[in-house]
Tab-separated table of C-alpha atoms and ligand atoms in Angstrom:
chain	number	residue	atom	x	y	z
A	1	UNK	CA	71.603	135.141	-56.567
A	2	UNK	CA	67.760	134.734	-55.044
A	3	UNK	CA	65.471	134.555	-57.838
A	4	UNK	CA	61.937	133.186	-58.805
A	5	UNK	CA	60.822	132.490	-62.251
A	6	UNK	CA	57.405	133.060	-63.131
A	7	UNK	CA	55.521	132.152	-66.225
A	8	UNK	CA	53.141	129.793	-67.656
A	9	UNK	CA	53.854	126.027	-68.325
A	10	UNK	CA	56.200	125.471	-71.607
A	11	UNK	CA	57.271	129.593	-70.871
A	12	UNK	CA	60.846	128.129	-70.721
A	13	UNK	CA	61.592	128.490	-66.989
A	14	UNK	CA	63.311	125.690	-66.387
A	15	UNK	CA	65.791	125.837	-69.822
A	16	UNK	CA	66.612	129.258	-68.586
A	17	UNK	CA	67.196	128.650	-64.613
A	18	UNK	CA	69.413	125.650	-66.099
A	19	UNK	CA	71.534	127.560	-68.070
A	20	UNK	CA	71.780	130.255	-64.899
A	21	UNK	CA	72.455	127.372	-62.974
A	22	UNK	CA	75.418	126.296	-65.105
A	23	UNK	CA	77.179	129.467	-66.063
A	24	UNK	CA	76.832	130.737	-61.878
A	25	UNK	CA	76.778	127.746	-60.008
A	26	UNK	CA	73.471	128.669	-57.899
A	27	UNK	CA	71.067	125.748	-57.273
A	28	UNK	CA	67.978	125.190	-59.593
A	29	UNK	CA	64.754	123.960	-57.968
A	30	UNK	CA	62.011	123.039	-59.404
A	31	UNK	CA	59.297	121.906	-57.640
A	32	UNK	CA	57.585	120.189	-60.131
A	33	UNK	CA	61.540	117.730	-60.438
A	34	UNK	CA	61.021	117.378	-56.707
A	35	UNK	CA	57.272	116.347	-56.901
A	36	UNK	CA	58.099	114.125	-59.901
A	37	UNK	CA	60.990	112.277	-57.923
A	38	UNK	CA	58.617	111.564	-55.127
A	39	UNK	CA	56.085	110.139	-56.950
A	40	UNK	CA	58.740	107.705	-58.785
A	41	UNK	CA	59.955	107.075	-55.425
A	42	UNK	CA	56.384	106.187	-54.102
A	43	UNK	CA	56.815	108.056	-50.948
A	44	UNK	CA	53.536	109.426	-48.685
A	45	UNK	CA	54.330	112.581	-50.505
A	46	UNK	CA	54.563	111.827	-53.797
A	47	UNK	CA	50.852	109.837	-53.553
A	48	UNK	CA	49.378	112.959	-52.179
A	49	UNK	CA	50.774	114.663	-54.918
A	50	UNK	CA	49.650	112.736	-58.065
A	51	UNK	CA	46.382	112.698	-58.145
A	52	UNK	CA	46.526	116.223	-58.158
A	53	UNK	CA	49.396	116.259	-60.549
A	54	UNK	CA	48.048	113.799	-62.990
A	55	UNK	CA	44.625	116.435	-63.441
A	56	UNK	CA	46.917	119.828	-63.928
A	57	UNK	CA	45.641	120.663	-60.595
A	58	UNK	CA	48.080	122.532	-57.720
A	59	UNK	CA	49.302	120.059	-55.240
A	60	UNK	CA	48.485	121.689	-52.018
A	61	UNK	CA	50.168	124.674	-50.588
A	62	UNK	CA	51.422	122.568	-47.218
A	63	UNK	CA	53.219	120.058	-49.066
A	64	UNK	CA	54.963	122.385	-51.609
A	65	UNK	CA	55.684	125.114	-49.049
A	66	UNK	CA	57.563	121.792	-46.613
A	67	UNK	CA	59.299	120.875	-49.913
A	68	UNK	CA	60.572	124.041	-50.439
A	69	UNK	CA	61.219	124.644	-46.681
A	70	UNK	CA	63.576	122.132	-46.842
A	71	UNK	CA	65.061	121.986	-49.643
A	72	UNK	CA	66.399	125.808	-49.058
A	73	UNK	CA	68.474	124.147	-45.792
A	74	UNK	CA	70.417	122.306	-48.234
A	75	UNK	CA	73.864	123.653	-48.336
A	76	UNK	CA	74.076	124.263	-52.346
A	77	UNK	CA	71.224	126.916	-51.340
A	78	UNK	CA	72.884	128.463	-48.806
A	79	UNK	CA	74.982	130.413	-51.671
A	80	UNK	CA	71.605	131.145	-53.533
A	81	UNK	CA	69.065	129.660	-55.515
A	82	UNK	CA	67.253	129.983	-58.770
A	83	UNK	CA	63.750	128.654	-57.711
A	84	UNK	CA	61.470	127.180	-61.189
A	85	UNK	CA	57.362	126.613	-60.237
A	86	UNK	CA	57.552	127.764	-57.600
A	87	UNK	CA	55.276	130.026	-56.284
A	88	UNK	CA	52.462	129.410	-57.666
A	89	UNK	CA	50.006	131.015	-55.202
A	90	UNK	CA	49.984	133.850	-53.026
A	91	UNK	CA	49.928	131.612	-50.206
A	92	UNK	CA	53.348	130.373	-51.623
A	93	UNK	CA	54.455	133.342	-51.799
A	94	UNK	CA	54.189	134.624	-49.055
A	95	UNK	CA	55.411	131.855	-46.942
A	96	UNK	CA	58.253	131.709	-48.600
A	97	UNK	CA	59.067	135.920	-47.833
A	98	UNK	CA	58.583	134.588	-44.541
A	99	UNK	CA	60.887	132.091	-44.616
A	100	UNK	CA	63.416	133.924	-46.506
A	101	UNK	CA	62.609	137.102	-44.047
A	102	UNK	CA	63.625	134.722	-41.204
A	103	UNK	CA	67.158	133.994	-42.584
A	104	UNK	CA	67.503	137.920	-43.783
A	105	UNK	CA	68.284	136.704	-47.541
A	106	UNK	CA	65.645	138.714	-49.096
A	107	UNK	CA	64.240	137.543	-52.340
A	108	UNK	CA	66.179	139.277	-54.973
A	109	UNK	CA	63.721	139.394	-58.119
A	110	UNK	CA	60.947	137.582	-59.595
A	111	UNK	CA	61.661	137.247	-63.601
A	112	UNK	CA	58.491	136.520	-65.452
A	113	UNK	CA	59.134	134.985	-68.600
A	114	UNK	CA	56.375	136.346	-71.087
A	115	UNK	CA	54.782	133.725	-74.003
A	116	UNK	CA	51.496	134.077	-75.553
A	117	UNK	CA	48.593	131.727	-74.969
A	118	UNK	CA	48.901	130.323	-78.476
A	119	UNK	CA	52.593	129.997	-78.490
A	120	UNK	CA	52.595	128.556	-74.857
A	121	UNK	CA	49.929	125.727	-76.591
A	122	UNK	CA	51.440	124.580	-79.646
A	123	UNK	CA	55.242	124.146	-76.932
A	124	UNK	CA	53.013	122.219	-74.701
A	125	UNK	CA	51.736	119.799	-77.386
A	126	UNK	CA	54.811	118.949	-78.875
A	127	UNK	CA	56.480	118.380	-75.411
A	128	UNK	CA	54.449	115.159	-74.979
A	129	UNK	CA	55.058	114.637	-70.806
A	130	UNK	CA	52.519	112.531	-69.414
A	131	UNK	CA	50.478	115.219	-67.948
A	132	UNK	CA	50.480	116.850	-71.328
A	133	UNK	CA	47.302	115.898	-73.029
A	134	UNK	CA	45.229	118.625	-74.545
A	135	UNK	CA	42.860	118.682	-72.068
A	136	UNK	CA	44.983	118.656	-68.909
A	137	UNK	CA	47.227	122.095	-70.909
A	138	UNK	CA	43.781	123.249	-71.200
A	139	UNK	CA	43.599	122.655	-67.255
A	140	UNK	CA	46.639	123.597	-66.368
A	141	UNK	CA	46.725	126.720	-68.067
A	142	UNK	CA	43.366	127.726	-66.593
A	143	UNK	CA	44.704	126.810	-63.215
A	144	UNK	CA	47.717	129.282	-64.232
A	145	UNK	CA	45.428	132.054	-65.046
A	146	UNK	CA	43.662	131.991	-62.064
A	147	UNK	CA	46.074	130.792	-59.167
A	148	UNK	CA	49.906	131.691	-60.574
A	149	UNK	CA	48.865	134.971	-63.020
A	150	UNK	CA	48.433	136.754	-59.381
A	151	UNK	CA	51.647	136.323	-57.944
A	152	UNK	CA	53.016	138.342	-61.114
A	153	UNK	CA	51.069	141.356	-59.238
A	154	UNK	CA	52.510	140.468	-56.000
A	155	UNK	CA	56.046	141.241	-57.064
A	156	UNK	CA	55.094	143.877	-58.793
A	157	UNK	CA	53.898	145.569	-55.866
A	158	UNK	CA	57.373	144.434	-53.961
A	159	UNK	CA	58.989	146.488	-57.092
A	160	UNK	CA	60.612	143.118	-57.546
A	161	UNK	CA	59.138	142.069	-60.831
A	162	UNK	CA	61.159	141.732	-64.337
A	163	UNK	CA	59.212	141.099	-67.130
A	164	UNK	CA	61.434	139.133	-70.299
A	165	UNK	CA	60.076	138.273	-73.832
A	166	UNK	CA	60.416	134.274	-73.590
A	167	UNK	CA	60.088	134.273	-77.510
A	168	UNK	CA	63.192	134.105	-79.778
A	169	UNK	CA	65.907	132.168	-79.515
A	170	UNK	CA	67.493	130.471	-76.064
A	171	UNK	CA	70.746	132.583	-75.804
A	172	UNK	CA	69.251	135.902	-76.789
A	173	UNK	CA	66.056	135.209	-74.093
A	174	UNK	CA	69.212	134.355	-71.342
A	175	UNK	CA	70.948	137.808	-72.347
A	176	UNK	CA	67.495	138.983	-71.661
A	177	UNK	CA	67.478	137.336	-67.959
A	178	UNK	CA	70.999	138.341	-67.578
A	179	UNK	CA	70.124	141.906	-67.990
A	180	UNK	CA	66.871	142.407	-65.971
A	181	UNK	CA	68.399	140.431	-63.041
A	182	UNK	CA	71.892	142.590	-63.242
A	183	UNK	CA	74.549	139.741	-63.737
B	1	LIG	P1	55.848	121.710	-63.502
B	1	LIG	O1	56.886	120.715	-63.866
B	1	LIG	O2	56.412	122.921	-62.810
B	1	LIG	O3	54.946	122.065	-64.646
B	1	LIG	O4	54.910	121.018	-62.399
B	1	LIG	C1	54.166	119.849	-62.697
B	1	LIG	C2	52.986	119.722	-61.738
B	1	LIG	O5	53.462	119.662	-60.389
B	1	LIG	C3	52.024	120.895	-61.756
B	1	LIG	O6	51.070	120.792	-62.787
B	1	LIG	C4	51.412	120.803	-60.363
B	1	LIG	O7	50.459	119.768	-60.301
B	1	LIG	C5	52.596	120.375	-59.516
B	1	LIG	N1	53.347	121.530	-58.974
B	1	LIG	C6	54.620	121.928	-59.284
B	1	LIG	N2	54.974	123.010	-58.585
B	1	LIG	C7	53.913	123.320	-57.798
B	1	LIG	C8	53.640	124.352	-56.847
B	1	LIG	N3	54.556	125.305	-56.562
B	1	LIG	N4	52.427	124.352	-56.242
B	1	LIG	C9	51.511	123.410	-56.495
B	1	LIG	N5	51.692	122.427	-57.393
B	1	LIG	C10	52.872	122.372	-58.037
């Protein structure tokens, strides 16, 4: 299994690639967990990364696309892996076909997970992480809009994209995934 999962913050990408994670035993990365355990960690890295973090701005494409460069070395990934934020540009994007084109393990699909603005809003709120304030959602949705929204389009032209209703409840929106990704 080599998937992406696209959608806005609080679509439910992570919840989902967890549960795909546990039932077929593919790594789940997210690169906003990796980011997160830098900063804790105080490494170079992670102070790079805050500032941007801590505004609902991208961190920058060189340090995510490194991350991820990495991280799919790992042996877990060598069987697959189910990747959660990331891309979030086209940059990302299409480094990581390159990297992938490199090895000859083609990405399989990219699932976006579907939620309306106002939904996606009233998730965020209640979620409470501490770069979850009204104004940085505000932010970070914008940033989604403008930046992420795109690389929906990209897949789409790679006839790669799945499109899933990410509203309703957790099991019926995995049958959903399980479906479009052919499981
Ligand atoms: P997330 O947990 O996926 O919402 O990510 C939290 C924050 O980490 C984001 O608001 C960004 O600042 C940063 N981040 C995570 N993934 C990426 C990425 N692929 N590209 C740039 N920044 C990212």
């Amino acid at each position: 299994m080599r998937i992406v999962f696209l959608g806005a913050p609080g679509s439910g990408k992570g919840t989902q690639a967890e549960k795909l994670m546990t039932k077929y035993d593919v790594p789940h990365i997210s690169t906003g967990d990796l980011l997160r355990a830098a900063v804790a960690d105080g490494t170079e890295l992670g102070k790079k990364a805050k500032t941007a973090m801590d505004a609902g701005e991208l961190v920058s494409d060189d340090i995510v696309i490194g991350m991820i460069r990495e991280r799919l070395k790992d042996d877990d990934a060598q069987k697959g892996f189910i990747l959660d934020g990331f891309p979030r540009s086209h940059a990302q994007a299409a480094a990581l076909d390159e990297m992938l084109a490199q090895e000859a393990r083609p990405l399989e699909k990219a699932v976006h997970l579907a939620v309306d603005n106002d939904e996606i809003m009233s998730r965020l709120m209640a979620r409470k992480r501490a770069d979850d304030n009204e104004e940085t959602i505000r932010h970070r949705l914008k940033v989604y809009e403008d930046q992420t929204h795109p690389v929906i389009n990209y897949y789409a032209a790679q006839a790669k994209l799945a499109t899933v209703t990410g509203i309703g409840n957790m099991d019926e929106i995995f049958g959903r995934i399980e479906q479009a990704i052919g499981v």
